C-alpha positions in Angstrom: 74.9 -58.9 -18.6 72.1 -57.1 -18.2 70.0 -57.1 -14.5 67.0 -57.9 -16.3 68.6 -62.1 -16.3 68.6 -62.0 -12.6 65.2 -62.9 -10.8 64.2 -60.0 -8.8 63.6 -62.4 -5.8 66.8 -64.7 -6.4 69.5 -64.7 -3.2 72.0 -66.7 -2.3 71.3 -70.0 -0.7 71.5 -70.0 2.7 74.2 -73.1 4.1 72.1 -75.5 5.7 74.5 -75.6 9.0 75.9 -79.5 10.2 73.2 -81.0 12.7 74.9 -82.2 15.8 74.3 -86.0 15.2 75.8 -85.0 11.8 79.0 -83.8 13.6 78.7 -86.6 16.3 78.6 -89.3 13.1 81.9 -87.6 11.5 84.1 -87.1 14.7 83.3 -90.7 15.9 84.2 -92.5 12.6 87.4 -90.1 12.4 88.3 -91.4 15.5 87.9 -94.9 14.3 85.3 -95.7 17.2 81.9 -98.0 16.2 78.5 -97.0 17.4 78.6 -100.1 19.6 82.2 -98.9 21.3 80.9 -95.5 21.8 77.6 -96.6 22.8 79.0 -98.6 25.8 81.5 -95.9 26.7 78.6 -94.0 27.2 76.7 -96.6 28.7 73.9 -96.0 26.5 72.5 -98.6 23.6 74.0 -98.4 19.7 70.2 -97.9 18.5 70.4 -94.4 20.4 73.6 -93.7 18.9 72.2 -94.9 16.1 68.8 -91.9 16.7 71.3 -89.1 17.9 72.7 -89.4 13.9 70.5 -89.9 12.2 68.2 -87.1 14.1 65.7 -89.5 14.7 66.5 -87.8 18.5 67.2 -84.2 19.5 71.0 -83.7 20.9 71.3 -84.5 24.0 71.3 -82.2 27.4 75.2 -80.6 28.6 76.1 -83.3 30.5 75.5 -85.9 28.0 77.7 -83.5 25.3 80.7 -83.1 27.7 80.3 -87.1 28.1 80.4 -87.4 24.1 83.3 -84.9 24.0 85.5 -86.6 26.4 85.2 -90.1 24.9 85.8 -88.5 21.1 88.5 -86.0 22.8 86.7 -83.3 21.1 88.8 -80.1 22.8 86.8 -77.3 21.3 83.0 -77.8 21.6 81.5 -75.9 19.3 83.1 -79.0 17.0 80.7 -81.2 18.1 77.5 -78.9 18.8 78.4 -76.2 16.0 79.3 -72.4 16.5 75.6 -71.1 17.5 75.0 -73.8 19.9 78.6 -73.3 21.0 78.0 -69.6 22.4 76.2 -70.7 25.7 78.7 -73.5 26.2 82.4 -73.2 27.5 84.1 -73.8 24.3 87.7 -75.1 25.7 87.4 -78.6 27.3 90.8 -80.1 27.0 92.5 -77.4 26.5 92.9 -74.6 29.0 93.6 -70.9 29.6 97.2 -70.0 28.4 99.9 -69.6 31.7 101.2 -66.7 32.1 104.7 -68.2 31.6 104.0 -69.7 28.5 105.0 -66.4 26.0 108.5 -66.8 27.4 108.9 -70.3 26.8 107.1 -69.5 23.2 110.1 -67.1 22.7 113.0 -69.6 23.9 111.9 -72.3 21.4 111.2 -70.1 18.8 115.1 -68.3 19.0 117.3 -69.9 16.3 120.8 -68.0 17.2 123.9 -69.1 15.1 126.2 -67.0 16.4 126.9 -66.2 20.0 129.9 -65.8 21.9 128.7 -67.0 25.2 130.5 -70.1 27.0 127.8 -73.1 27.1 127.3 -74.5 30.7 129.2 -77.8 31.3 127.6 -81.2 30.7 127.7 -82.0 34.2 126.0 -78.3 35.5 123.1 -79.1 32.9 122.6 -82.1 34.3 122.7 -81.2 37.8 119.9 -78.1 36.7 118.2 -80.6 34.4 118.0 -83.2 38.0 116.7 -80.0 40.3 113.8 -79.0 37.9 112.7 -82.4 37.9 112.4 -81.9 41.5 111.0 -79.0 41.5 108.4 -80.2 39.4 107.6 -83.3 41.5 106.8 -81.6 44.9 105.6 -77.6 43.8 102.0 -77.4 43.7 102.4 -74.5 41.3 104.3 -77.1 39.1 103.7 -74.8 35.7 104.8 -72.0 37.5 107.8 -73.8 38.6 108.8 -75.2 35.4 108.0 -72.3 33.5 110.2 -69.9 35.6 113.0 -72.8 34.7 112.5 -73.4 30.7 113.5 -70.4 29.1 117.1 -70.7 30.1 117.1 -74.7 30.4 116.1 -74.3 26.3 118.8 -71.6 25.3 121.3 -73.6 27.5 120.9 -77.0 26.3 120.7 -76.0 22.9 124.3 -74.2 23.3 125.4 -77.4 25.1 124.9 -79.4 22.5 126.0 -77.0 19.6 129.3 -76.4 20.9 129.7 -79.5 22.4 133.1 -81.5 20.4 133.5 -84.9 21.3 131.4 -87.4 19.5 130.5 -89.0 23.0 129.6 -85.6 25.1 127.6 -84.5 21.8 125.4 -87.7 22.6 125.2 -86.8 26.2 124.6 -83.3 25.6 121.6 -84.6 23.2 120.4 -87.0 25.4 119.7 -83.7 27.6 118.3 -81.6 25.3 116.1 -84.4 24.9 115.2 -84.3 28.0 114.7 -80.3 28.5 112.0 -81.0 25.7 110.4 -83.3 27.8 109.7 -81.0 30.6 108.9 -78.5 28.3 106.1 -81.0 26.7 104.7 -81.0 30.3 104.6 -77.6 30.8 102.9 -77.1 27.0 100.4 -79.9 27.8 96.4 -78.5 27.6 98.5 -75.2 26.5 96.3 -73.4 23.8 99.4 -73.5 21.5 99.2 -77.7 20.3 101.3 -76.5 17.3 104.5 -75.6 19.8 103.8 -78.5 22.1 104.4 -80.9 18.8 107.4 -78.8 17.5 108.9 -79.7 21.0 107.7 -83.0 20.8 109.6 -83.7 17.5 112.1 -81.9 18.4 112.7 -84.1 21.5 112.6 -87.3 19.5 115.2 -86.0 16.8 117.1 -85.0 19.9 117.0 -88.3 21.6 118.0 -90.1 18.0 120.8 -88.1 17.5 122.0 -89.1 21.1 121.7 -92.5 20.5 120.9 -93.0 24.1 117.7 -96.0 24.4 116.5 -94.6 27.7 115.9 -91.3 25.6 114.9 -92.4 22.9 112.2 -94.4 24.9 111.3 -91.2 26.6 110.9 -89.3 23.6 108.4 -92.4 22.2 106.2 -91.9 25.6 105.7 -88.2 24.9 105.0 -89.1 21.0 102.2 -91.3 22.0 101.0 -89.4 24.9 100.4 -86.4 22.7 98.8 -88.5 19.6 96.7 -90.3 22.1 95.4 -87.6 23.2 94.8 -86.2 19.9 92.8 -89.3 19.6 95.8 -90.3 16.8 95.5 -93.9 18.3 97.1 -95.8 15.3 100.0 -93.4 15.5 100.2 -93.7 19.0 100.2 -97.6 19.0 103.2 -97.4 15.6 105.1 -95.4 18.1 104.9 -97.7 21.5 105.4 -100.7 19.4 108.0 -99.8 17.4 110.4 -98.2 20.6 109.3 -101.7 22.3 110.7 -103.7 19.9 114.1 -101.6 19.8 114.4 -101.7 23.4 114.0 -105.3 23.8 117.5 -105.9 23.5 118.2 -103.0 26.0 116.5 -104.1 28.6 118.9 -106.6 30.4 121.6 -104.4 30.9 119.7 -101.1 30.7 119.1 -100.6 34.3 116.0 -99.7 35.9 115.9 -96.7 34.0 115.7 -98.5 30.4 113.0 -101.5 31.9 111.1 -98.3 33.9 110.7 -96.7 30.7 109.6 -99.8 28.8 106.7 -100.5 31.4 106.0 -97.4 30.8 105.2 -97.5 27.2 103.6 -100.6 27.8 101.1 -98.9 30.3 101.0 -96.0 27.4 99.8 -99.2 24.6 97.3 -100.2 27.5 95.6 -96.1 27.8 95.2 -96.6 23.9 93.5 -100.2 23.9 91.5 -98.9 26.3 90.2 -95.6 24.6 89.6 -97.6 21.7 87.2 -99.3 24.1 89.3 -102.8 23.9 89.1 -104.4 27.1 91.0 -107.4 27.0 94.2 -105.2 25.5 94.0 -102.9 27.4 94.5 -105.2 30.5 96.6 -107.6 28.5 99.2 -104.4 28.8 98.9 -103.6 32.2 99.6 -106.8 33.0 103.0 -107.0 31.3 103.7 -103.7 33.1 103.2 -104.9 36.1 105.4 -108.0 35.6 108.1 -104.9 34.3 107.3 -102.9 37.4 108.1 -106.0 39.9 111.3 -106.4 37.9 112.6 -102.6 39.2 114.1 -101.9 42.7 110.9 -101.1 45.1 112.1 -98.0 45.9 112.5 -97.0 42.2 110.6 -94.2 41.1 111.1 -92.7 37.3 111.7 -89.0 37.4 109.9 -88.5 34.4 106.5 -90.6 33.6 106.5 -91.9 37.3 106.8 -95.8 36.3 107.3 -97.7 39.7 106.2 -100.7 41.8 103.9 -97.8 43.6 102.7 -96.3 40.1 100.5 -99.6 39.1 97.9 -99.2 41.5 97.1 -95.7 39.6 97.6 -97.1 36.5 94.8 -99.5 36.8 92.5 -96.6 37.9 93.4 -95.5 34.7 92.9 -98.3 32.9 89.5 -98.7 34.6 87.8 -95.2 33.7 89.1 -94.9 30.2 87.2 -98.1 29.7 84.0 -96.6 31.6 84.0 -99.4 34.0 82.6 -97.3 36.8 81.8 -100.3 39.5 85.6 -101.6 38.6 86.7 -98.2 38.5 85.8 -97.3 42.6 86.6 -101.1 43.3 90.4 -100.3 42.0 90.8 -97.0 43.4 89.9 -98.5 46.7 93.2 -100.6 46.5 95.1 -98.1 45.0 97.6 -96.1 48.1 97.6 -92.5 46.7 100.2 -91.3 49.4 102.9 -93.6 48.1 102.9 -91.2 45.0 105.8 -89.2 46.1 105.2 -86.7 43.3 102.4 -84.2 43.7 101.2 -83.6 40.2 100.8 -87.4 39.3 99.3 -87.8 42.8 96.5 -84.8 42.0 96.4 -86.1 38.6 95.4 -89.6 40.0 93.0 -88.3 42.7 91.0 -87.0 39.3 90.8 -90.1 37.8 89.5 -91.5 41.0 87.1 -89.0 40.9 86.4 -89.6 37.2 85.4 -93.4 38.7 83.4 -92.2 41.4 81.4 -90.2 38.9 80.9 -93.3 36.4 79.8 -95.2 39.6 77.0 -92.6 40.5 78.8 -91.5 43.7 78.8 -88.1 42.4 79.7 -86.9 46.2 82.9 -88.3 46.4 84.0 -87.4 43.3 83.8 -83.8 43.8 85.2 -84.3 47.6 88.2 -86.4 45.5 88.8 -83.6 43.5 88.7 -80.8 46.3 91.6 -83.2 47.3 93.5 -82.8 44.1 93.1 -79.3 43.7 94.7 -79.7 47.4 97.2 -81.4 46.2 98.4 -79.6 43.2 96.1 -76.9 42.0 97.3 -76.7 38.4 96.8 -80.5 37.9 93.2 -79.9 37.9 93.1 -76.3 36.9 94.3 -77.6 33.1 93.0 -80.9 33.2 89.9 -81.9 30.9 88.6 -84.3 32.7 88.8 -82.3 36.3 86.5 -79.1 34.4 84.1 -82.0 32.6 83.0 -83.1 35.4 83.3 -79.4 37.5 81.1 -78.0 34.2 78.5 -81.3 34.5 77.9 -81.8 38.1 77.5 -77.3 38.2 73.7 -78.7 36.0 72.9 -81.4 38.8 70.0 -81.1 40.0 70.3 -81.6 43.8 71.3 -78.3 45.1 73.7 -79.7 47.7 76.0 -80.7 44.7 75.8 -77.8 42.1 76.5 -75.8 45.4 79.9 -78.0 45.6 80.6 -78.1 42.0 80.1 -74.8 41.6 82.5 -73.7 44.6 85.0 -75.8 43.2 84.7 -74.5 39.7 85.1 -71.1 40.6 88.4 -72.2 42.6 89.8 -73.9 39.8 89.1 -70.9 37.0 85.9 -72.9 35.3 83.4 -70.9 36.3 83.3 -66.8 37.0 83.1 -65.8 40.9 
């Protein structure tokens, strides 16, 4: 074809790029939410949700966006406010810098040997390492750098186990345990910047805990299912997953012991997170309720190894239950009964003192959130150093305009990695 069809002053049409409320409309009716649910999770009105989409309104300022992004779980920014508005803004909310253990546990869960002529470790020796980095996990404040240190060879030994394993009951047992090395590796991979891996272990835990047979696995396995589609914002997978395992373990609850009722509750707390980030409030505490009943049924010194479920737990729990909902003034009121240093573990004690501060925040005392969180990062600094809502509110309150608390947030936020010394 000859150059003389082209117009001389022809170009390609520039892509008009996606206008935030654009982006805001899309994310928030893939997550299912209504402008009236997100509007009162942000305590704003639905007519200025409404505005922000339609453009009728100019996006909103940081801390508005990191508001928006935690209630949609949007973990890369630059989703929400596109690339070019991105490049002034950190980019990673819920999802934080990779630990520098996390290429070895990469390379134990992606080995496949067949053959090897190394001896698996006894059933009873897995267990007993299986029990100790449990432990480990429980009362290190590096708790990543623990459990990273222990994974590798946990994987590649629990996987022999149950390969070479005979017997059609120790291959159960020796599943059952696999299971549960997935499950600590699922904690170590959470806010990882790897969410492929941290679902390959996830399914590969709940094949593991099938295969076993075992309900108090298999329950496990559910917990972590719906913990990671939950926080996906996967709600309607997460509630098919915690109401399906329910109804199986119904008839295993009598005679499970406290381990099969703890884990239970604990999916029942998990159905009452999910009501509540759909904004539902009369679910959401229609769960916690029949956890509670669940937690009074186990011994009071009971404590779950692995999700925490107790008597002690529930105080937390509605905390939880309180700030996913955005019910600041309930949010402080429950924190204040709540007794922190029951929590014997020091993780899901740091990881509670941020959701008090989350409530302190939604309450306006702005103060003690941040003086919660120094107590969290206290507690267990990598608890807050990979936790989304712990750099939301570091990243916000660093814009505030009374000096006193940028000076605070921004302190903090270079302690915890948010912010550059």
């Amino acid at each position: 074809m000859s150059s003389d069809a082209t117009p001389q002053n022809s170009a390609t049409p520039a892509i008009e790029p996606i206008a935030f409320g654009q982006r805001l409309q899309i994310l928030r009716t893939r997550r299912g939410i209504t402008r009236e649910v997100l509007a009162g999770l942000l305590s704003m009105s639905p007519s200025w949700v409404k505005r922000v989409e339609n453009g009728s309104l100019q996006p909103p300022k940081l801390p508005m966006i990191l508001r928006i992004a935690e209630v949609l779980r949007v973990r890369d920014l630059s989703d929400l406010t596109g690339v070019e508005d991105a490049v002034s803004l950190p980019t990673e909310l819920f999802i934080g810098p990779g630990h520098q253990r996390l290429p070895a546990v990469r390379a134990a869960l992606d080995s496949y040997p067949l053959t090897t002529s190394r001896q698996a470790p006894p059933i009873d020796h897995l267990r007993a390492r299986l029990s100790r980095a449990w432990s480990s996990r429980h009362s290190a404040p590096e708790h990543r750098e623990v459990i990273g240190a222990l994974l590798p060879d946990l994987i590649r030994d629990a996987q022999l186990t149950a390969r070479q394993t005979e017997r059609t009951a120790d291959r159960r047992t020796a599943q059952a345990l696999l299971a549960e090395v997935y499950a600590l590796g699922q904690f170590f991979l959470a806010y990882q910047p790897d969410s492929s891996l941290l679902w390959r272990v996830a399914d590969r835990g709940m094949v593991a805990a099938q295969e076993s047979e075992d309900p108090h696995a298999i329950g496990v396995a559910a917990w972590l299912m719906a913990e990671a589609h939950r926080d996906a914002a996967g709600y309607d997978a997460a509630d098919a997953v915690t109401t399906e395992t329910l109804r199986y373990l119904t008839r295993h609850r009598p005679d499970g012991g406290d381990d099969v009722r703890a884990i239970a509750g604990a999916l029942e707390v998990a159905a009452g997170y999910t009501a509540a980030r759909r904004g539902d409030t009369g679910t959401a505490w229609g769960w916690w309720d029949k956890a509670r009943a669940s937690a009074k049924g186990l011994d009071k010194g009971y404590y779950h190894p692995i999700t925490s479920f107790s008597r002690t737990i529930m105080g937390a729990h509605a905390v939880t239950v309180a700030v996913e909902l955005h019910a600041g003034g309930e949010s402080v009121r429950q924190a204040r009964r709540a007794d922190v240093l029951t929590i014997p573990s020091r993780p899901r004690r740091a990881r509670h003192r941020i959701e008090e501060a989350r409530g302190y925040q939604l309450a306006g005392q702005v103060e003690t959130a941040l003086t919660t969180l120094e107590k969290a990062f206290a507690t267990a600094p990598e608890t807050v150093r990979w936790n989304g809502y712990a750099r939301r509110i570091l990243l916000e309150e660093a814009e505030s305009r009374v000096p006193a608390l940028r000076r605070q947030a921004c302190e903090l936020a270079v302690q915890v990695g948010v912010l550059a010394a």
